[in-house]
Amino acid sequence: MKKGFTLIELIMVIVILSILLIVVVPKLLDLKADAATNTEKAVIAAVQDGINMQCMQNLINE
């Protein structure tokens, strides 16, 4: 008895993997964009906190 895969089985595996890649890759790219957006929001919040702290210190020192 011969052991191995038929051509149809190999083609089906390639098709299934291609479909998975078509679905997964765009979602991974969206995650990268979301991470960049969240990082930018965190930086903006940190700058705003710094400005607020400076304003409060100026009010206290007056």
GROMACS .gro file of C-alpha atoms in nm:
model
   62
    1MET     CA    1   0.000   0.000   0.000
    2LYS     CA    2   0.135   0.341  -0.095
    3LYS     CA    3   0.155   0.603   0.176
    4GLY     CA    4   0.124   0.972   0.100
    5PHE     CA    5  -0.117   1.242   0.004
    6THR     CA    6  -0.315   1.268  -0.315
    7LEU     CA    7  -0.301   1.578  -0.530
    8ILE     CA    8  -0.661   1.664  -0.435
    9GLU     CA    9  -0.576   1.653  -0.063
   10LEU     CA   10  -0.278   1.883  -0.112
   11ILE     CA   11  -0.483   2.129  -0.317
   12MET     CA   12  -0.758   2.133  -0.053
   13VAL     CA   13  -0.506   2.210   0.222
   14ILE     CA   14  -0.359   2.495   0.015
   15VAL     CA   15  -0.708   2.635  -0.052
   16ILE     CA   16  -0.805   2.619   0.317
   17LEU     CA   17  -0.481   2.787   0.426
   18SER     CA   18  -0.528   3.059   0.163
   19ILE     CA   19  -0.880   3.131   0.287
   20LEU     CA   20  -0.756   3.152   0.646
   21LEU     CA   21  -0.481   3.395   0.544
   22ILE     CA   22  -0.726   3.611   0.352
   23VAL     CA   23  -0.942   3.638   0.664
   24VAL     CA   24  -0.668   3.673   0.929
   25VAL     CA   25  -0.418   3.914   0.771
   26PRO     CA   26  -0.654   4.214   0.743
   27LYS     CA   27  -0.756   4.169   1.107
   28LEU     CA   28  -0.392   4.169   1.214
   29LEU     CA   29  -0.333   4.491   1.020
   30ASP     CA   30  -0.635   4.648   1.193
   31LEU     CA   31  -0.492   4.548   1.531
   32LYS     CA   32  -0.167   4.724   1.445
   33ALA     CA   33  -0.353   5.042   1.351
   34ASP     CA   34  -0.562   5.022   1.669
   35ALA     CA   35  -0.246   4.986   1.878
   36ALA     CA   36  -0.097   5.296   1.717
   37THR     CA   37  -0.416   5.493   1.780
   38ASN     CA   38  -0.427   5.385   2.144
   39THR     CA   39  -0.063   5.484   2.189
   40GLU     CA   40  -0.134   5.828   2.045
   41LYS     CA   41  -0.432   5.869   2.278
   42ALA     CA   42  -0.217   5.775   2.578
   43VAL     CA   43   0.048   6.031   2.482
   44ILE     CA   44  -0.215   6.303   2.442
   45ALA     CA   45  -0.363   6.216   2.782
   46ALA     CA   46  -0.017   6.232   2.942
   47VAL     CA   47   0.050   6.575   2.790
   48GLN     CA   48  -0.289   6.700   2.910
   49ASP     CA   49  -0.215   6.572   3.262
   50GLY     CA   50   0.119   6.751   3.258
   51ILE     CA   51  -0.045   7.077   3.151
   52ASN     CA   52  -0.309   7.043   3.423
   53MET     CA   53  -0.044   6.977   3.688
   54GLN     CA   54   0.155   7.282   3.576
   55CYS     CA   55  -0.157   7.500   3.591
   56MET     CA   56  -0.234   7.376   3.943
   57GLN     CA   57   0.122   7.442   4.059
   58ASN     CA   58   0.105   7.794   3.916
   59LEU     CA   59  -0.222   7.858   4.102
   60ILE     CA   60  -0.075   7.729   4.428
   61ASN     CA   61   0.244   7.937   4.394
   62GLU     CA   62   0.060   8.264   4.322
   0.00000   0.00000   0.00000
